[in-house]
Amino acid sequence: REESPPPPRAPPPEAVPESVGEMRSLIASAGLSSADCVEKSELRARSVLALERLAEAKRLRDPRSNE
């Protein structure tokens, strides 16, 4: 029986940029949109999602990085 990979870990809070511009860039780099984010807290939440998505993409590209 094949084991499923461990669930992705949430990025540490310090990994999320502080500035709105940096958060928008991070979100875009993950292929996500920030057009519907009005409050900074919404951008922060979307940034966490972007970091998770980028980490998962990296894990899929290089499975050895999990070891």
Tab-separated table of C-alpha atoms in Angstrom:
chain	number	residue	atom	x	y	z
A	1	ARG	CA	0.000	0.000	0.000
A	2	GLU	CA	1.370	3.384	-1.008
A	3	GLU	CA	1.503	6.033	1.685
A	4	SER	CA	0.134	9.445	0.907
A	5	PRO	CA	2.538	12.364	1.280
A	6	PRO	CA	2.341	14.376	4.476
A	7	PRO	CA	0.064	17.411	4.340
A	8	PRO	CA	1.835	20.667	3.494
A	9	ARG	CA	2.915	22.674	6.514
A	10	ALA	CA	1.631	26.199	6.957
A	11	PRO	CA	4.326	28.760	6.263
A	12	PRO	CA	5.682	30.573	9.295
A	13	PRO	CA	4.104	34.017	9.801
A	14	GLU	CA	7.459	35.721	9.201
A	15	ALA	CA	7.483	34.262	5.663
A	16	VAL	CA	4.564	36.512	4.682
A	17	PRO	CA	5.769	39.907	3.435
A	18	GLU	CA	4.645	43.014	5.323
A	19	SER	CA	4.099	45.389	2.414
A	20	VAL	CA	0.996	45.282	0.262
A	21	GLY	CA	3.073	45.407	-2.930
A	22	GLU	CA	5.231	42.471	-1.884
A	23	MET	CA	2.161	40.453	-0.928
A	24	ARG	CA	0.535	41.168	-4.301
A	25	SER	CA	3.742	40.112	-6.103
A	26	LEU	CA	3.960	36.899	-4.085
A	27	ILE	CA	0.319	36.089	-4.820
A	28	ALA	CA	0.812	36.696	-8.541
A	29	SER	CA	3.982	34.552	-8.596
A	30	ALA	CA	1.874	31.633	-7.378
A	31	GLY	CA	-0.615	32.151	-10.205
A	32	LEU	CA	-3.292	33.527	-7.917
A	33	SER	CA	-5.230	36.780	-8.106
A	34	SER	CA	-5.449	39.413	-5.411
A	35	ALA	CA	-8.067	41.509	-7.213
A	36	ASP	CA	-10.762	40.591	-4.696
A	37	CYS	CA	-8.586	41.336	-1.640
A	38	VAL	CA	-9.587	44.665	-0.119
A	39	GLU	CA	-8.261	44.443	3.431
A	40	LYS	CA	-4.636	43.783	4.336
A	41	SER	CA	-5.787	40.747	6.325
A	42	GLU	CA	-7.272	39.301	3.114
A	43	LEU	CA	-3.965	39.850	1.302
A	44	ARG	CA	-2.130	38.178	4.188
A	45	ALA	CA	-4.429	35.136	4.022
A	46	ARG	CA	-4.002	34.916	0.234
A	47	SER	CA	-0.222	35.241	0.683
A	48	VAL	CA	-0.246	32.218	2.998
A	49	LEU	CA	-2.165	30.302	0.328
A	50	ALA	CA	0.398	31.444	-2.267
A	51	LEU	CA	3.309	30.273	-0.101
A	52	GLU	CA	1.629	26.891	0.373
A	53	ARG	CA	1.039	26.573	-3.362
A	54	LEU	CA	4.643	27.486	-4.188
A	55	ALA	CA	5.953	25.011	-1.599
A	56	GLU	CA	3.774	22.237	-3.026
A	57	ALA	CA	4.962	23.002	-6.562
A	58	LYS	CA	8.571	22.830	-5.370
A	59	ARG	CA	7.898	19.533	-3.608
A	60	LEU	CA	6.385	18.062	-6.761
A	61	ARG	CA	9.329	19.237	-8.892
A	62	ASP	CA	11.926	17.835	-6.506
A	63	PRO	CA	10.562	15.010	-4.328
A	64	ARG	CA	13.987	14.552	-2.716
A	65	SER	CA	13.613	17.921	-0.965
A	66	ASN	CA	11.201	16.242	1.480
A	67	GLU	CA	13.811	13.845	2.805
